PDB file of C-alpha atoms in Angstrom:
ATOM      1  CA  MET U   1       0.000   0.000   0.000  1.00 48.00           C
ATOM      2  CA  GLN U   2       1.479   3.303  -0.985  1.00 80.00           C
ATOM      3  CA  ALA U   3       2.194   5.769   1.793  1.00 84.00           C
ATOM      4  CA  HIS U   4      -0.341   8.350   0.626  1.00 88.00           C
ATOM      5  CA  ILE U   5      -3.136   5.745   0.530  1.00 91.00           C
ATOM      6  CA  ILE U   6      -2.285   4.531   4.025  1.00 92.00           C
ATOM      7  CA  SER U   7      -2.280   8.118   5.215  1.00 93.00           C
ATOM      8  CA  ARG U   8      -5.682   8.837   3.625  1.00 94.00           C
ATOM      9  CA  PHE U   9      -7.079   5.584   4.999  1.00 95.00           C
ATOM     10  CA  TYR U  10      -5.852   6.492   8.484  1.00 95.00           C
ATOM     11  CA  ALA U  11      -7.326   9.999   8.139  1.00 95.00           C
ATOM     12  CA  ALA U  12     -10.670   8.461   7.137  1.00 96.00           C
ATOM     13  CA  LEU U  13     -10.822   6.182  10.200  1.00 97.00           C
ATOM     14  CA  PRO U  14     -12.871   8.626  12.336  1.00 97.00           C
ATOM     15  CA  GLN U  15     -15.512   8.894   9.575  1.00 97.00           C
ATOM     16  CA  LEU U  16     -15.482   5.142   9.039  1.00 97.00           C
ATOM     17  CA  ARG U  17     -15.810   4.401  12.749  1.00 98.00           C
ATOM     18  CA  ALA U  18     -18.672   6.921  13.090  1.00 98.00           C
ATOM     19  CA  TRP U  19     -20.440   5.348  10.099  1.00 98.00           C
ATOM     20  CA  ILE U  20     -20.086   1.885  11.657  1.00 98.00           C
ATOM     21  CA  ASP U  21     -21.414   3.111  15.019  1.00 98.00           C
ATOM     22  CA  ARG U  22     -24.425   4.760  13.340  1.00 98.00           C
ATOM     23  CA  LEU U  23     -25.136   1.602  11.345  1.00 98.00           C
ATOM     24  CA  LEU U  24     -25.006  -0.577  14.448  1.00 98.00           C
ATOM     25  CA  ASP U  25     -27.314   1.845  16.276  1.00 98.00           C
ATOM     26  CA  VAL U  26     -29.831   1.834  13.413  1.00 98.00           C
ATOM     27  CA  TYR U  27     -29.992  -1.966  13.348  1.00 98.00           C
ATOM     28  CA  ALA U  28     -29.649  -2.629  17.097  1.00 98.00           C
ATOM     29  CA  ASP U  29     -33.324  -3.601  17.440  1.00 98.00           C
ATOM     30  CA  ARG U  30     -33.053  -6.122  14.590  1.00 98.00           C
ATOM     31  CA  ALA U  31     -29.804  -7.736  15.726  1.00 98.00           C
ATOM     32  CA  ARG U  32     -30.179 -11.254  17.135  1.00 98.00           C
ATOM     33  CA  ALA U  33     -27.626 -13.132  19.178  1.00 98.00           C
ATOM     34  CA  VAL U  34     -26.112 -15.936  17.112  1.00 98.00           C
ATOM     35  CA  SER U  35     -26.779 -18.272  20.041  1.00 98.00           C
ATOM     36  CA  ALA U  36     -30.528 -17.701  19.482  1.00 97.00           C
ATOM     37  CA  LEU U  37     -30.289 -19.310  16.032  1.00 96.00           C
ATOM     38  CA  GLY U  38     -29.968 -22.730  17.632  1.00 95.00           C
ATOM     39  CA  SER U  39     -27.214 -23.942  15.315  1.00 96.00           C
ATOM     40  CA  VAL U  40     -25.723 -27.115  16.749  1.00 97.00           C
ATOM     41  CA  ARG U  41     -22.700 -26.925  14.425  1.00 97.00           C
ATOM     42  CA  LEU U  42     -21.876 -23.316  15.336  1.00 98.00           C
ATOM     43  CA  ALA U  43     -22.368 -24.124  19.040  1.00 97.00           C
ATOM     44  CA  ALA U  44     -19.938 -27.023  18.674  1.00 96.00           C
ATOM     45  CA  SER U  45     -17.395 -24.778  16.928  1.00 97.00           C
ATOM     46  CA  PHE U  46     -17.329 -21.531  18.913  1.00 98.00           C
ATOM     47  CA  PRO U  47     -17.334 -20.725  22.650  1.00 97.00           C
ATOM     48  CA  PRO U  48     -20.819 -19.989  24.067  1.00 98.00           C
ATOM     49  CA  GLU U  49     -19.698 -16.496  25.171  1.00 98.00           C
ATOM     50  CA  LEU U  50     -18.832 -15.592  21.583  1.00 98.00           C
ATOM     51  CA  LEU U  51     -22.179 -16.829  20.257  1.00 98.00           C
ATOM     52  CA  GLU U  52     -23.994 -14.801  22.940  1.00 98.00           C
ATOM     53  CA  ARG U  53     -22.012 -11.649  22.134  1.00 98.00           C
ATOM     54  CA  ALA U  54     -22.046 -11.969  18.342  1.00 98.00           C
ATOM     55  CA  LYS U  55     -25.136 -10.677  16.591  1.00 98.00           C
ATOM     56  CA  VAL U  56     -26.608 -11.190  13.142  1.00 98.00           C
ATOM     57  CA  VAL U  57     -28.856  -8.894  11.110  1.00 98.00           C
ATOM     58  CA  THR U  58     -30.582 -10.007   7.903  1.00 98.00           C
ATOM     59  CA  VAL U  59     -30.739  -7.204   5.323  1.00 98.00           C
ATOM     60  CA  ASP U  60     -30.983  -6.530   1.624  1.00 95.00           C
ATOM     61  CA  PRO U  61     -28.673  -5.143   0.427  1.00 95.00           C
ATOM     62  CA  VAL U  62     -25.699  -5.689   2.712  1.00 97.00           C
ATOM     63  CA  PRO U  63     -24.432  -2.259   3.857  1.00 97.00           C
ATOM     64  CA  PHE U  64     -20.981  -1.085   2.922  1.00 96.00           C
ATOM     65  CA  PRO U  65     -19.396   2.200   4.043  1.00 97.00           C
ATOM     66  CA  PRO U  66     -19.313   5.012   1.480  1.00 96.00           C
ATOM     67  CA  VAL U  67     -15.542   4.847   1.200  1.00 94.00           C
ATOM     68  CA  ASP U  68     -15.414   7.027  -1.895  1.00 92.00           C
ATOM     69  CA  ALA U  69     -17.113   9.798   0.126  1.00 94.00           C
ATOM     70  CA  PHE U  70     -14.401   9.296   2.764  1.00 95.00           C
ATOM     71  CA  GLY U  71     -11.702  10.091   0.183  1.00 93.00           C
ATOM     72  CA  LEU U  72     -10.831   6.469  -0.594  1.00 94.00           C
ATOM     73  CA  PRO U  73     -11.765   5.889  -4.246  1.00 93.00           C
ATOM     74  CA  GLU U  74      -9.398   2.879  -4.365  1.00 90.00           C
ATOM     75  CA  PHE U  75     -11.962   0.943  -2.316  1.00 90.00           C
ATOM     76  CA  ALA U  76     -15.092   2.183  -4.131  1.00 89.00           C
ATOM     77  CA  ALA U  77     -15.420  -0.988  -6.251  1.00 88.00           C
ATOM     78  CA  LEU U  78     -16.220  -2.862  -3.031  1.00 89.00           C
ATOM     79  CA  GLN U  79     -19.336  -0.705  -2.610  1.00 86.00           C
ATOM     80  CA  ARG U  80     -20.718  -2.212  -5.824  1.00 87.00           C
ATOM     81  CA  MET U  81     -19.921  -5.845  -4.981  1.00 89.00           C
ATOM     82  CA  PRO U  82     -23.012  -7.951  -4.278  1.00 91.00           C
ATOM     83  CA  LEU U  83     -21.895  -8.889  -0.772  1.00 94.00           C
ATOM     84  CA  GLU U  84     -23.458 -11.853   0.999  1.00 97.00           C
ATOM     85  CA  GLY U  85     -22.226 -10.716   4.405  1.00 98.00           C
ATOM     86  CA  ILE U  86     -20.083  -8.194   6.243  1.00 98.00           C
ATOM     87  CA  THR U  87     -18.942  -7.859   9.855  1.00 98.00           C
ATOM     88  CA  PHE U  88     -18.565  -4.739  11.957  1.00 98.00           C
ATOM     89  CA  LYS U  89     -17.244  -5.321  15.461  1.00 98.00           C
ATOM     90  CA  ASP U  90     -19.421  -8.081  16.969  1.00 98.00           C
ATOM     91  CA  THR U  91     -22.317  -7.738  14.516  1.00 98.00           C
ATOM     92  CA  PHE U  92     -22.563  -9.176  11.060  1.00 98.00           C
ATOM     93  CA  PHE U  93     -25.019  -8.410   8.298  1.00 98.00           C
ATOM     94  CA  VAL U  94     -26.215 -11.172   5.980  1.00 98.00           C
ATOM     95  CA  ARG U  95     -28.119 -10.705   2.740  1.00 97.00           C
ATOM     96  CA  ARG U  96     -31.687 -11.956   2.920  1.00 97.00           C
ATOM     97  CA  GLY U  97     -32.006 -15.316   1.221  1.00 97.00           C
ATOM     98  CA  ARG U  98     -28.304 -16.142   1.695  1.00 96.00           C
ATOM     99  CA  GLU U  99     -28.495 -17.142   5.356  1.00 97.00           C
ATOM    100  CA  SER U 100     -26.530 -20.336   6.099  1.00 98.00           C
ATOM    101  CA  GLU U 101     -24.407 -21.867   8.818  1.00 98.00           C
ATOM    102  CA  SER U 102     -21.447 -21.670   6.444  1.00 98.00           C
ATOM    103  CA  LEU U 103     -21.808 -17.912   5.922  1.00 98.00           C
ATOM    104  CA  TYR U 104     -22.446 -17.359   9.635  1.00 98.00           C
ATOM    105  CA  PHE U 105     -19.261 -19.308  10.387  1.00 98.00           C
ATOM    106  CA  HIS U 106     -17.271 -17.107   7.976  1.00 98.00           C
ATOM    107  CA  GLU U 107     -18.580 -13.929   9.590  1.00 98.00           C
ATOM    108  CA  LEU U 108     -17.907 -15.292  13.087  1.00 98.00           C
ATOM    109  CA  VAL U 109     -14.250 -15.679  12.095  1.00 98.00           C
ATOM    110  CA  HIS U 110     -14.307 -11.928  11.416  1.00 98.00           C
ATOM    111  CA  VAL U 111     -15.929 -11.294  14.821  1.00 98.00           C
ATOM    112  CA  VAL U 112     -12.951 -13.091  16.421  1.00 98.00           C
ATOM    113  CA  GLN U 113     -10.544 -11.037  14.286  1.00 98.00           C
ATOM    114  CA  TRP U 114     -12.233  -7.755  15.306  1.00 98.00           C
ATOM    115  CA  SER U 115     -12.132  -8.689  18.986  1.00 98.00           C
ATOM    116  CA  THR U 116      -8.494  -9.793  18.706  1.00 98.00           C
ATOM    117  CA  LEU U 117      -7.203  -6.587  17.107  1.00 98.00           C
ATOM    118  CA  GLY U 118      -9.710  -4.011  18.286  1.00 98.00           C
ATOM    119  CA  GLU U 119     -11.392  -1.526  16.017  1.00 97.00           C
ATOM    120  CA  GLU U 120      -8.495   0.599  14.739  1.00 97.00           C
ATOM    121  CA  ARG U 121      -5.986  -2.189  14.223  1.00 97.00           C
ATOM    122  CA  PHE U 122      -8.591  -4.387  12.522  1.00 98.00           C
ATOM    123  CA  LEU U 123      -9.600  -1.620  10.109  1.00 97.00           C
ATOM    124  CA  LEU U 124      -5.975  -0.787   9.310  1.00 96.00           C
ATOM    125  CA  ALA U 125      -5.019  -4.442   8.809  1.00 97.00           C
ATOM    126  CA  TYR U 126      -8.087  -5.123   6.672  1.00 96.00           C
ATOM    127  CA  GLY U 127      -7.634  -1.968   4.573  1.00 94.00           C
ATOM    128  CA  PHE U 128      -3.943  -2.714   4.104  1.00 93.00           C
ATOM    129  CA  GLY U 129      -4.788  -6.263   3.027  1.00 95.00           C
ATOM    130  CA  LEU U 130      -7.488  -5.129   0.601  1.00 93.00           C
ATOM    131  CA  PHE U 131      -5.319  -2.595  -1.152  1.00 90.00           C
ATOM    132  CA  THR U 132      -2.200  -4.756  -1.200  1.00 92.00           C
ATOM    133  CA  PHE U 133      -3.696  -8.136  -2.125  1.00 93.00           C
ATOM    134  CA  GLY U 134      -7.288  -7.584  -3.272  1.00 91.00           C
ATOM    135  CA  TYR U 135     -10.456  -8.864  -1.650  1.00 92.00           C
ATOM    136  CA  ARG U 136     -10.032 -12.658  -1.937  1.00 90.00           C
ATOM    137  CA  GLU U 137      -6.343 -12.589  -1.025  1.00 95.00           C
ATOM    138  CA  CYS U 138      -6.656 -10.060   1.795  1.00 97.00           C
ATOM    139  CA  PRO U 139      -5.053 -12.059   4.649  1.00 98.00           C
ATOM    140  CA  LEU U 140      -7.976 -11.612   7.070  1.00 98.00           C
ATOM    141  CA  GLU U 141     -10.456 -12.567   4.348  1.00 98.00           C
ATOM    142  CA  ARG U 142      -8.364 -15.495   3.102  1.00 98.00           C
ATOM    143  CA  MET U 143      -8.235 -16.872   6.650  1.00 98.00           C
ATOM    144  CA  ALA U 144     -12.033 -16.683   6.933  1.00 98.00           C
ATOM    145  CA  TYR U 145     -12.528 -18.464   3.589  1.00 98.00           C
ATOM    146  CA  GLU U 146     -10.028 -21.209   4.449  1.00 98.00           C
ATOM    147  CA  LEU U 147     -11.675 -21.872   7.807  1.00 98.00           C
ATOM    148  CA  GLN U 148     -15.123 -21.737   6.200  1.00 98.00           C
ATOM    149  CA  ARG U 149     -14.038 -24.505   3.798  1.00 98.00           C
ATOM    150  CA  ALA U 150     -12.784 -26.540   6.764  1.00 98.00           C
ATOM    151  CA  PHE U 151     -16.129 -25.987   8.543  1.00 98.00           C
ATOM    152  CA  ASP U 152     -18.035 -27.026   5.425  1.00 98.00           C
ATOM    153  CA  THR U 153     -16.004 -30.229   5.115  1.00 98.00           C
ATOM    154  CA  GLU U 154     -16.060 -30.888   8.872  1.00 96.00           C
ATOM    155  CA  SER U 155     -12.268 -30.676   9.057  1.00 97.00           C
ATOM    156  CA  LEU U 156     -11.694 -27.772  11.451  1.00 97.00           C
ATOM    157  CA  PRO U 157      -8.372 -28.029  13.259  1.00 94.00           C
ATOM    158  CA  PRO U 158      -8.498 -28.368  17.049  1.00 94.00           C
ATOM    159  CA  GLY U 159      -8.180 -25.047  18.857  1.00 96.00           C
ATOM    160  CA  PHE U 160      -8.992 -23.124  15.687  1.00 97.00           C
ATOM    161  CA  VAL U 161     -10.404 -20.117  17.608  1.00 98.00           C
ATOM    162  CA  GLN U 162      -7.037 -19.622  19.315  1.00 98.00           C
ATOM    163  CA  GLY U 163      -5.486 -20.166  15.888  1.00 98.00           C
ATOM    164  CA  ILE U 164      -7.594 -17.314  14.502  1.00 98.00           C
ATOM    165  CA  GLN U 165      -6.325 -15.086  17.303  1.00 98.00           C
ATOM    166  CA  ARG U 166      -2.678 -16.039  16.737  1.00 98.00           C
ATOM    167  CA  GLN U 167      -2.887 -15.712  12.960  1.00 98.00           C
ATOM    168  CA  THR U 168      -4.727 -12.383  13.230  1.00 98.00           C
ATOM    169  CA  GLU U 169      -2.010 -10.997  15.504  1.00 98.00           C
ATOM    170  CA  ALA U 170       0.624 -12.267  13.048  1.00 98.00           C
ATOM    171  CA  ILE U 171      -1.144 -10.514  10.162  1.00 98.00           C
ATOM    172  CA  TRP U 172      -1.118  -7.270  12.141  1.00 98.00           C
ATOM    173  CA  ALA U 173       2.537  -7.784  13.075  1.00 97.00           C
ATOM    174  CA  GLN U 174       3.381  -7.894   9.349  1.00 96.00           C
ATOM    175  CA  ALA U 175       1.218  -4.894   8.427  1.00 95.00           C
ATOM    176  CA  GLU U 176       1.995  -2.639  11.396  1.00 96.00           C
ATOM    177  CA  PRO U 177       5.578  -1.625  10.529  1.00 95.00           C
ATOM    178  CA  ILE U 178       4.567  -0.779   6.955  1.00 93.00           C
ATOM    179  CA  VAL U 179       1.550   1.232   8.156  1.00 93.00           C
ATOM    180  CA  ARG U 180       3.605   3.073  10.789  1.00 92.00           C
ATOM    181  CA  GLN U 181       6.403   3.812   8.322  1.00 93.00           C
ATOM    182  CA  ALA U 182       3.927   5.170   5.769  1.00 89.00           C
ATOM    183  CA  LEU U 183       2.224   7.349   8.386  1.00 89.00           C
ATOM    184  CA  ALA U 184       5.586   8.686   9.559  1.00 90.00           C
ATOM    185  CA  ALA U 185       6.635   9.422   5.980  1.00 87.00           C
ATOM    186  CA  THR U 186       3.448  11.319   5.149  1.00 82.00           C
ATOM    187  CA  ASN U 187       3.150  13.067   8.515  1.00 74.00           C
ATOM    188  CA  PRO U 188       6.710  14.006   9.517  1.00 65.00           C
ATOM    189  CA  GLY U 189       7.258  15.764  12.769  1.00 58.00           C
TER     190      GLY U 189
END
């Protein structure tokens, strides 16, 4: 990711975070705890505390932040993608008619990633991954797809939730020095 893009992305974080908070407030009454879905497979995969905390909202279309309005035209193509789901903090949005345990599992991986890194680090790591590698190869996204395939084939590795946490921290550890260097280069002093 070029330094000026990282700098603009970082500058847009307050707008992005405010947009996310407003979105979560708007849909708070429609959000259901994942534990209330009664999925035996999800309950066997994730800790009960996570399934109580994580929430799902069924919508059409799936919301995506207006990144072009935030000065990030490089990410505007994502606004036009027909998303099946997206996660913000501990809440994920799923497109009506696309609800499935497999998609819920994928989004729950993102809930673990958000809680592992916290809001700012997650957004920076995800944005860095998107710009550097593209959507499917973004490290946080690739992890979710790989684990989703393992869930679908009933081949999840033991301790995979802790593995998500470790791998998420490792992804941030690779991105952080590049992000910090770019911010220092574009904001000297």
